[in-house]
Short mmCIF file of C-alpha atoms and ligand atoms in Angstrom, two decimals:
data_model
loop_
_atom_site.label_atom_id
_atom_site.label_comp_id
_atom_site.label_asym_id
_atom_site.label_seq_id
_atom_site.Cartn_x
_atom_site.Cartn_y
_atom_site.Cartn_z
CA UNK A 142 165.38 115.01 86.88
CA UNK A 143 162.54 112.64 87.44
CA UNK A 144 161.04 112.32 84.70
CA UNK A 145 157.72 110.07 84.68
CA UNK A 146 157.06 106.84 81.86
CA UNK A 147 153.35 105.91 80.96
CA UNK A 148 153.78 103.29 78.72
CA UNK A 149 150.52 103.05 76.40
CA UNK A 150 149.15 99.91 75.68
CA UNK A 151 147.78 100.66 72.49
CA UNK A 152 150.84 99.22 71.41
CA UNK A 153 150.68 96.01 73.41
CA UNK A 154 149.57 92.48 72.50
CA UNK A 155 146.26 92.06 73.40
CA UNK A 156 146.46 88.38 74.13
CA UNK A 157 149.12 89.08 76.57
CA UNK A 158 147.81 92.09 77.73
CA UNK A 159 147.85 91.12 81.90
CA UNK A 160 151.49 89.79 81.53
CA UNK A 161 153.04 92.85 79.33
CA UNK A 162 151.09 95.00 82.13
CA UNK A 163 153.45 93.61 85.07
CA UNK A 164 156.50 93.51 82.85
CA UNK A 165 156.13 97.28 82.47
CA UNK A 166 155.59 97.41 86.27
CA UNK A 167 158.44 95.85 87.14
CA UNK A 168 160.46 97.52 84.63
CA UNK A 169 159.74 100.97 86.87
CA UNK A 170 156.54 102.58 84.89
CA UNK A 171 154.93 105.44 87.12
CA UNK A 172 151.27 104.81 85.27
CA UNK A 173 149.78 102.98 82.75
CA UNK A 174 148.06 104.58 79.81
CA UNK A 175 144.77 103.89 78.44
CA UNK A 176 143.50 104.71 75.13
CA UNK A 177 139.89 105.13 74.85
CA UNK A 178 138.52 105.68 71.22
CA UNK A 179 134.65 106.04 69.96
CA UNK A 180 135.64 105.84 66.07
CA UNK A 181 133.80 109.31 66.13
CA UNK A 182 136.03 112.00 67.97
CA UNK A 183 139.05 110.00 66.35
CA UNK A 184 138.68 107.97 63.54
CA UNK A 185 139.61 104.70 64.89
CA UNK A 186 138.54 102.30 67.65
CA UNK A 187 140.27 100.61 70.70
CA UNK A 188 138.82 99.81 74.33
CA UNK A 189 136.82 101.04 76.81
CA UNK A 190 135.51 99.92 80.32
CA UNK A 191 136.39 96.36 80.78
CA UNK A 192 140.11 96.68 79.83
CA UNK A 193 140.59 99.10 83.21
CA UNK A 194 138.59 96.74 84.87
CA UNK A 195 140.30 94.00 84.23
CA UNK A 196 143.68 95.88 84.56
CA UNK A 197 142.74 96.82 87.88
CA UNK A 198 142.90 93.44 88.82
CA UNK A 199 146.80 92.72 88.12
CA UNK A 200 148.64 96.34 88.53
CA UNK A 201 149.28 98.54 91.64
CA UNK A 202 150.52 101.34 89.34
CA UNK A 203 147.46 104.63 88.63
CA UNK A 204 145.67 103.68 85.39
CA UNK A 205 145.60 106.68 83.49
CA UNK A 206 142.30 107.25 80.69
CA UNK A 207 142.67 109.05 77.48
CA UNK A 208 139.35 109.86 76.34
CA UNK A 209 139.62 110.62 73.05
CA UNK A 210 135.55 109.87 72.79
CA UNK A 211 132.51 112.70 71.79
CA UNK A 212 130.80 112.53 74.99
CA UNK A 213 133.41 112.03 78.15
CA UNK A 214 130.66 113.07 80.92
CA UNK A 215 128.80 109.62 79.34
CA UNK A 216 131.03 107.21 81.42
CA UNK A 217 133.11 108.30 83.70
CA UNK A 218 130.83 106.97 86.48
CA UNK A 219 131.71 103.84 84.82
CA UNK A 220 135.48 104.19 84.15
CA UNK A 221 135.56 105.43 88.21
CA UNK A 222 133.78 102.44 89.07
CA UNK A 223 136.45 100.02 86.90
CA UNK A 224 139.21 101.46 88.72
CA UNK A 225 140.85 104.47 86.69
CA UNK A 226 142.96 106.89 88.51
CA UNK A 227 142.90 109.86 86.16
CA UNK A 228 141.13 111.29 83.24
CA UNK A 229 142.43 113.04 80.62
CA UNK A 230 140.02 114.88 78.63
CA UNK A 231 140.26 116.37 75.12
CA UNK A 232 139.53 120.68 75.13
CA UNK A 233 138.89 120.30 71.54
CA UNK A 234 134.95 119.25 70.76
CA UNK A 235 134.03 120.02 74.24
CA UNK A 236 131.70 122.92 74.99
CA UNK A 237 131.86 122.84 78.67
CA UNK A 238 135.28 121.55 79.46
CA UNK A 239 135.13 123.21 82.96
CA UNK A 240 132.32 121.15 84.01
CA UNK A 241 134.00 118.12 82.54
CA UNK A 242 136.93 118.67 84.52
CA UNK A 243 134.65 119.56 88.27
CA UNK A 244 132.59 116.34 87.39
CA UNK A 245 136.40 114.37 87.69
CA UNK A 246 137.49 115.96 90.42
CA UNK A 247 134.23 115.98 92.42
CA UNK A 248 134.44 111.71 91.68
CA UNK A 249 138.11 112.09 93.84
CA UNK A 250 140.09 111.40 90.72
CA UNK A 251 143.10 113.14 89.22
CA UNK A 252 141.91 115.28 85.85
CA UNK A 253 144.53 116.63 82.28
CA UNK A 254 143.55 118.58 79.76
CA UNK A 255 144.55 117.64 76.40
CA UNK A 256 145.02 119.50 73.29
CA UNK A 257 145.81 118.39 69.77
CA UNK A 258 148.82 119.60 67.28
CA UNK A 259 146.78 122.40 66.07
CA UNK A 260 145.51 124.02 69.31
CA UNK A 261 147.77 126.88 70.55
CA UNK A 262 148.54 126.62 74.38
CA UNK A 263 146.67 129.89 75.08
CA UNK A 264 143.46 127.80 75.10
CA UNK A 265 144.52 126.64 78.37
CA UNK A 266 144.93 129.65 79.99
CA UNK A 267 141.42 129.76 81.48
CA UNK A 268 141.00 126.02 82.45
CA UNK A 269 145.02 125.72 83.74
CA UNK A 270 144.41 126.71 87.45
CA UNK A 271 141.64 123.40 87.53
CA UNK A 272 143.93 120.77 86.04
CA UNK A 273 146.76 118.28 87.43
CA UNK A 274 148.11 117.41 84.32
CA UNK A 275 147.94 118.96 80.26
CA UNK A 276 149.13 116.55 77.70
CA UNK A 277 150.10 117.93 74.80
CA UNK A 278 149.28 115.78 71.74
CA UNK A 279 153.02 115.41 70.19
CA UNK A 280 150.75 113.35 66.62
CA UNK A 281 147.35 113.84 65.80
CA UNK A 282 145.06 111.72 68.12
CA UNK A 283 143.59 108.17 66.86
CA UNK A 284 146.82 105.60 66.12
CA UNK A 285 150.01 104.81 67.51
CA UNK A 286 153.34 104.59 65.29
CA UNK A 287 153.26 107.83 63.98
CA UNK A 288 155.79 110.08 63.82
CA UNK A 289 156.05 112.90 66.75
CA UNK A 290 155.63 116.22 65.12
CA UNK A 291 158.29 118.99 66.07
CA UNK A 292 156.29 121.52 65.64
CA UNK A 293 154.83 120.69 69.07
CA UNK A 294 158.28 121.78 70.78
CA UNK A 295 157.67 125.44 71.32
CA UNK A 296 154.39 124.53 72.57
CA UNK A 297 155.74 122.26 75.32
CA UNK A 298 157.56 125.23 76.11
CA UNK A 299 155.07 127.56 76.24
CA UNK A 300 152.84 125.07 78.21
CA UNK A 301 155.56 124.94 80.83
CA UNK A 302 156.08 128.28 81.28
CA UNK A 303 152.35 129.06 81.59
CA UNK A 304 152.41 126.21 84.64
CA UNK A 305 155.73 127.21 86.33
CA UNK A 306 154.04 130.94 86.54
CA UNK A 307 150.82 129.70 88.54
CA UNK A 308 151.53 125.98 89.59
CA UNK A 309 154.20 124.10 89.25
CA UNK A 310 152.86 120.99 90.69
CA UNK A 311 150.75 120.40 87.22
CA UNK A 312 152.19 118.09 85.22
CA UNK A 313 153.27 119.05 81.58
CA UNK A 314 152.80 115.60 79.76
CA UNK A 315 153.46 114.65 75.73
CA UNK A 316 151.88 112.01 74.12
CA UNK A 317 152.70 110.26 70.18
CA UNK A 318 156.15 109.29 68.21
CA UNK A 319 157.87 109.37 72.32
CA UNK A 320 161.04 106.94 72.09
CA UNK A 321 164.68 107.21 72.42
CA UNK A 322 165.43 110.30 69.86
CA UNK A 323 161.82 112.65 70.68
CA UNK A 324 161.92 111.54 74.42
CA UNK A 325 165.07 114.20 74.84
CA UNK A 326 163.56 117.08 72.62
CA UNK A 327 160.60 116.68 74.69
CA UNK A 328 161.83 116.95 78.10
CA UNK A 329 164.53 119.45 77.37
CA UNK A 330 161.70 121.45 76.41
CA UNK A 331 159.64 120.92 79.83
CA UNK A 332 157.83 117.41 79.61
CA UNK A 333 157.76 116.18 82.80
CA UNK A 334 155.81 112.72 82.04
CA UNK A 335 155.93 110.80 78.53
CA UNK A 336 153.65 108.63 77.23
CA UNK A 337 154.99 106.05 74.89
CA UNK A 338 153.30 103.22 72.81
CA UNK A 339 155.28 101.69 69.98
CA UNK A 340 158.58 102.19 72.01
CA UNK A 341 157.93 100.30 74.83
CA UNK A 342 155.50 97.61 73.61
CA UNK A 343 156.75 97.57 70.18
CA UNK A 344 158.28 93.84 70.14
CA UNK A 345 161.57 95.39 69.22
CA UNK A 346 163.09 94.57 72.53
CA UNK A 347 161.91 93.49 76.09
CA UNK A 348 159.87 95.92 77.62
CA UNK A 349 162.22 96.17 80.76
CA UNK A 350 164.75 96.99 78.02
CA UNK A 351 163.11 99.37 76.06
CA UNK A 352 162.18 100.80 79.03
CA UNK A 353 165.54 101.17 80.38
CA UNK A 354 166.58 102.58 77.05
CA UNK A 355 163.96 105.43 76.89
CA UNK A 356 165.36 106.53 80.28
CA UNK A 357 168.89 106.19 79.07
CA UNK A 358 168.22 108.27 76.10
CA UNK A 359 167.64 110.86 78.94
CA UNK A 360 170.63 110.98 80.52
CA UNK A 361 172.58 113.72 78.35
CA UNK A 362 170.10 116.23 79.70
CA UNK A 363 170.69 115.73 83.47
CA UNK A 364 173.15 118.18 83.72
CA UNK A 365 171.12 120.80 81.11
CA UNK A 366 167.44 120.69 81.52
CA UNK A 367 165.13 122.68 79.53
CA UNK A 368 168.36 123.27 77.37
CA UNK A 369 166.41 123.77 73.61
C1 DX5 B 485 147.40 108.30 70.03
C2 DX5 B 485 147.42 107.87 71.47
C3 DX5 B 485 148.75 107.53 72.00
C4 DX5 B 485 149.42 106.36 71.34
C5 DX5 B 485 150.88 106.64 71.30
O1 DX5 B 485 146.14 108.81 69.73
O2 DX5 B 485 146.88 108.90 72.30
O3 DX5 B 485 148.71 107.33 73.42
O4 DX5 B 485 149.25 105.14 71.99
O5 DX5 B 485 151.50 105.64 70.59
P1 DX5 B 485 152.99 105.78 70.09
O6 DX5 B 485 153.85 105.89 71.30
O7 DX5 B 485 153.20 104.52 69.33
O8 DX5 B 485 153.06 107.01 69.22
ZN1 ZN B 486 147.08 108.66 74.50
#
Protein backbone atom coordinates (compact mmCIF):
# COMPACT_ATOMS: atom_id res chain seq x y z
CA UNK A 1 0.00 0.00 0.00
CA UNK A 2 1.61 3.34 -0.50
CA UNK A 3 -0.15 5.46 1.02
CA UNK A 4 0.92 9.30 0.68
CA UNK A 5 1.47 11.92 4.10
CA UNK A 6 0.92 15.78 3.57
CA UNK A 7 1.59 17.05 6.73
CA UNK A 8 -0.30 20.56 7.11
CA UNK A 9 1.37 23.26 8.61
CA UNK A 10 -1.46 24.92 9.98
CA UNK A 11 -0.47 23.11 12.87
CA UNK A 12 3.18 24.11 12.92
CA UNK A 13 5.07 26.78 14.88
CA UNK A 14 5.34 29.63 12.93
CA UNK A 15 8.61 30.83 14.33
CA UNK A 16 10.11 27.60 13.36
CA UNK A 17 8.32 27.21 10.41
CA UNK A 18 11.67 26.56 7.82
CA UNK A 19 13.13 24.03 10.40
CA UNK A 20 9.72 21.92 11.18
CA UNK A 21 9.49 22.05 7.16
CA UNK A 22 12.82 19.85 6.74
CA UNK A 23 12.08 17.77 9.79
CA UNK A 24 8.91 16.60 8.02
CA UNK A 25 11.10 16.09 4.90
CA UNK A 26 13.36 14.04 6.31
CA UNK A 27 10.91 12.18 8.24
CA UNK A 28 9.57 10.83 4.52
CA UNK A 29 6.50 13.43 3.75
CA UNK A 30 5.44 13.09 -0.06
CA UNK A 31 4.06 17.01 -0.01
CA UNK A 32 3.59 19.69 2.11
CA UNK A 33 0.21 21.24 2.72
CA UNK A 34 -0.75 24.74 2.61
CA UNK A 35 -3.67 26.33 4.08
CA UNK A 36 -4.85 29.37 2.47
CA UNK A 37 -7.79 31.22 4.26
CA UNK A 38 -9.58 34.77 3.28
CA UNK A 39 -11.68 34.93 6.71
CA UNK A 40 -14.62 35.07 4.10
CA UNK A 41 -15.08 31.55 2.39
CA UNK A 42 -14.01 30.13 5.94
CA UNK A 43 -14.31 32.00 8.87
CA UNK A 44 -10.80 32.22 9.93
CA UNK A 45 -7.46 33.50 8.61
CA UNK A 46 -3.96 31.95 7.97
CA UNK A 47 -1.34 32.66 5.04
CA UNK A 48 -1.10 33.29 1.68
CA UNK A 49 1.69 34.05 -0.94
CA UNK A 50 4.85 34.67 0.90
CA UNK A 51 4.71 31.50 3.11
CA UNK A 52 5.08 29.24 -0.40
CA UNK A 53 7.53 31.58 -1.33
CA UNK A 54 9.53 31.39 1.28
CA UNK A 55 8.95 27.57 1.60
CA UNK A 56 10.14 27.18 -1.75
CA UNK A 57 13.31 28.22 -0.67
CA UNK A 58 14.16 25.29 1.95
CA UNK A 59 12.02 22.06 0.65
CA UNK A 60 12.42 19.82 -2.46
CA UNK A 61 9.09 18.13 -1.61
CA UNK A 62 5.59 19.60 -4.10
CA UNK A 63 3.94 22.35 -2.03
CA UNK A 64 0.46 21.62 -2.16
CA UNK A 65 -2.34 24.95 -1.85
CA UNK A 66 -5.65 24.65 -0.21
CA UNK A 67 -7.60 27.49 -1.25
CA UNK A 68 -10.18 27.74 0.92
CA UNK A 69 -10.54 31.68 -0.33
CA UNK A 70 -13.88 33.39 -2.36
CA UNK A 71 -12.07 34.18 -5.42
CA UNK A 72 -9.22 31.34 -6.34
CA UNK A 73 -8.80 32.63 -10.15
CA UNK A 74 -7.52 36.09 -8.07
CA UNK A 75 -3.97 34.64 -7.41
CA UNK A 76 -2.98 31.81 -8.71
CA UNK A 77 -0.66 33.68 -11.12
CA UNK A 78 0.83 34.63 -7.93
CA UNK A 79 0.86 31.35 -5.93
CA UNK A 80 2.48 29.77 -9.53
CA UNK A 81 4.95 32.37 -9.45
CA UNK A 82 5.92 31.58 -5.44
CA UNK A 83 6.49 28.11 -6.27
CA UNK A 84 3.24 25.91 -5.55
CA UNK A 85 2.96 22.62 -7.17
CA UNK A 86 -0.78 21.99 -6.93
CA UNK A 87 -4.02 23.66 -6.29
CA UNK A 88 -6.74 22.42 -4.64
CA UNK A 89 -9.83 24.25 -5.17
CA UNK A 90 -13.11 24.27 -3.20
CA UNK A 91 -16.51 23.10 -5.70
CA UNK A 92 -18.59 24.69 -3.14
CA UNK A 93 -19.02 28.77 -3.80
CA UNK A 94 -17.60 28.40 -7.18
CA UNK A 95 -19.76 29.04 -10.22
CA UNK A 96 -17.37 28.03 -12.83
CA UNK A 97 -15.25 25.39 -11.24
CA UNK A 98 -14.35 23.97 -14.74
CA UNK A 99 -12.66 27.04 -15.75
CA UNK A 100 -10.97 27.20 -12.38
CA UNK A 101 -9.60 23.92 -12.81
CA UNK A 102 -8.35 24.63 -17.06
CA UNK A 103 -6.86 27.99 -15.71
CA UNK A 104 -4.45 25.41 -13.24
CA UNK A 105 -3.75 23.13 -15.58
CA UNK A 106 -3.12 25.48 -18.53
CA UNK A 107 -0.31 27.26 -15.74
CA UNK A 108 1.44 23.37 -15.88
CA UNK A 109 0.38 22.69 -12.35
CA UNK A 110 -1.31 19.70 -10.76
CA UNK A 111 -5.26 20.66 -9.87
CA UNK A 112 -8.02 18.68 -6.74
CA UNK A 113 -11.26 19.33 -6.28
CA UNK A 114 -12.46 19.67 -2.87
CA UNK A 115 -15.73 19.25 -1.29
CA UNK A 116 -16.94 19.87 2.22
CA UNK A 117 -18.85 17.35 4.81
CA UNK A 118 -22.11 18.25 3.39
CA UNK A 119 -21.55 17.88 -0.40
CA UNK A 120 -22.52 14.41 -1.74
CA UNK A 121 -19.77 12.91 -4.09
CA UNK A 122 -22.17 13.01 -7.09
CA UNK A 123 -21.18 16.68 -7.50
CA UNK A 124 -18.05 15.44 -8.86
CA UNK A 125 -19.23 13.42 -11.39
CA UNK A 126 -19.05 16.09 -14.11
CA UNK A 127 -15.68 17.78 -13.14
CA UNK A 128 -13.89 14.08 -12.15
CA UNK A 129 -12.44 13.29 -15.67
CA UNK A 130 -10.40 17.08 -15.30
CA UNK A 131 -8.92 16.55 -11.86
CA UNK A 132 -5.63 14.77 -10.37
CA UNK A 133 -6.66 14.72 -7.03
CA UNK A 134 -10.41 15.21 -4.88
CA UNK A 135 -9.97 15.81 -1.24
CA UNK A 136 -12.64 15.09 0.64
CA UNK A 137 -13.09 17.45 3.63
CA UNK A 138 -13.07 14.72 6.63
CA UNK A 139 -14.18 18.44 9.29
CA UNK A 140 -15.70 21.40 8.14
CA UNK A 141 -13.07 23.73 6.46
CA UNK A 142 -11.45 26.81 8.51
CA UNK A 143 -9.36 25.25 11.79
CA UNK A 144 -7.29 22.45 12.59
CA UNK A 145 -7.89 20.17 15.83
CA UNK A 146 -11.18 19.20 15.14
CA UNK A 147 -12.50 16.09 15.26
CA UNK A 148 -12.75 13.96 11.80
CA UNK A 149 -16.37 13.34 11.15
CA UNK A 150 -17.37 9.61 10.25
CA UNK A 151 -19.93 10.40 8.40
CA UNK A 152 -17.42 11.19 5.63
CA UNK A 153 -16.54 7.30 5.35
CA UNK A 154 -19.08 6.17 2.84
CA UNK A 155 -18.23 9.11 0.91
CA UNK A 156 -14.53 8.22 0.61
CA UNK A 157 -15.94 5.19 -0.64
CA UNK A 158 -18.09 6.35 -3.02
CA UNK A 159 -15.39 8.86 -4.24
CA UNK A 160 -13.15 5.90 -4.89
CA UNK A 161 -15.29 3.93 -6.67
CA UNK A 162 -16.39 6.79 -8.96
CA UNK A 163 -12.31 7.19 -9.76
CA UNK A 164 -11.39 3.46 -10.02
CA UNK A 165 -14.40 3.32 -12.81
CA UNK A 166 -12.81 6.17 -15.11
CA UNK A 167 -9.20 6.86 -13.70
CA UNK A 168 -7.49 5.39 -11.31
CA UNK A 169 -4.49 7.51 -11.41
CA UNK A 170 -6.61 10.45 -9.50
CA UNK A 171 -5.85 10.65 -6.21
CA UNK A 172 -8.65 10.19 -3.52
CA UNK A 173 -7.27 12.50 -0.65
CA UNK A 174 -8.95 13.30 3.11
CA UNK A 175 -8.25 16.18 4.91
CA UNK A 176 -9.24 17.16 9.08
CA UNK A 177 -9.09 15.02 12.56
CA UNK A 178 -6.26 12.49 10.25
CA UNK A 179 -3.96 10.79 13.05
CA UNK A 180 -3.28 7.42 14.31
CA UNK A 181 -7.08 6.09 14.99
CA UNK A 182 -9.02 8.06 11.59
CA UNK A 183 -5.82 7.52 9.42
CA UNK A 184 -6.98 3.55 9.18
CA UNK A 185 -10.83 4.21 8.71
CA UNK A 186 -9.79 6.46 6.05
CA UNK A 187 -7.63 4.43 3.94
CA UNK A 188 -9.47 1.21 4.44
CA UNK A 189 -12.12 3.08 2.88
CA UNK A 190 -9.96 4.26 -0.31
CA UNK A 191 -7.78 7.37 0.80
CA UNK A 192 -4.87 7.17 -0.97
CA UNK A 193 -3.10 10.51 0.45
CA UNK A 194 -3.81 12.07 4.06
CA UNK A 195 -3.42 15.29 5.10
CA UNK A 196 -2.68 15.77 8.72
CA UNK A 197 -2.15 18.94 10.93
CA UNK A 198 -2.40 18.54 14.68
CA UNK A 199 -0.88 14.95 14.40
CA UNK A 200 2.19 15.63 12.97
CA UNK A 201 3.00 19.17 14.14
CA UNK A 202 1.12 18.94 17.25
CA UNK A 203 4.21 19.17 19.84
CA UNK A 204 3.08 15.87 21.22
CA UNK A 205 6.06 14.08 19.85
CA UNK A 206 8.88 14.69 17.23
CA UNK A 207 7.62 15.09 13.96
CA UNK A 208 9.83 12.16 12.57
CA UNK A 209 7.98 10.27 15.31
CA UNK A 210 4.64 11.18 14.84
CA UNK A 211 5.25 10.67 11.51
CA UNK A 212 6.43 7.25 11.83
CA UNK A 213 3.49 6.57 14.05
CA UNK A 214 0.73 7.70 11.57
CA UNK A 215 2.28 5.18 9.12
CA UNK A 216 2.45 2.54 11.78
CA UNK A 217 -1.11 2.98 12.63
CA UNK A 218 -1.40 1.71 8.97
CA UNK A 219 0.06 -1.35 9.08
CA UNK A 220 -3.00 -3.67 10.19
CA UNK A 221 -4.52 -2.88 6.81
CA UNK A 222 -1.68 -4.11 4.54
CA UNK A 223 -2.91 -7.35 4.23
CA UNK A 224 -6.91 -6.04 3.94
CA UNK A 225 -7.26 -2.88 2.05
CA UNK A 226 -10.45 -1.20 1.48
CA UNK A 227 -11.64 -3.75 4.23
CA UNK A 228 -14.74 -1.33 5.90
C1 LIG B 1 -8.85 22.66 7.80
C2 LIG B 1 -7.61 22.46 6.96
C3 LIG B 1 -6.78 21.31 7.33
C4 LIG B 1 -6.18 21.38 8.71
C5 LIG B 1 -6.15 19.99 9.25
O1 LIG B 1 -9.66 23.62 7.21
O2 LIG B 1 -7.98 22.30 5.59
O3 LIG B 1 -5.75 21.08 6.37
O4 LIG B 1 -4.88 21.88 8.76
O5 LIG B 1 -5.72 20.05 10.56
P1 LIG B 1 -5.85 18.81 11.52
O6 LIG B 1 -5.02 17.71 10.95
O7 LIG B 1 -5.34 19.34 12.81
O8 LIG B 1 -7.31 18.44 11.58
ZN1 LIG C 1 -6.38 21.69 4.17
Amino acid sequence: MNVKLAPSILAADFARLGRQVAEAEQAGADRIHVDVMDGHFVPNLSMGVPIVASLRQVTRLPLEVHLMISNPDMFLDEFVEAGSDSFLVHWEGNANLQRTIQRITSLGKRAGVVINPATPAAMLEDILQEVEQVLVMTVNPGFGHQQFLPMTLPKIRRVRQMIDRIDASCEVEVDGGIDADTAPLAVAAGADVLVAGTAIFGKRETVDAAMHRLRASLEQLEKQPYSV
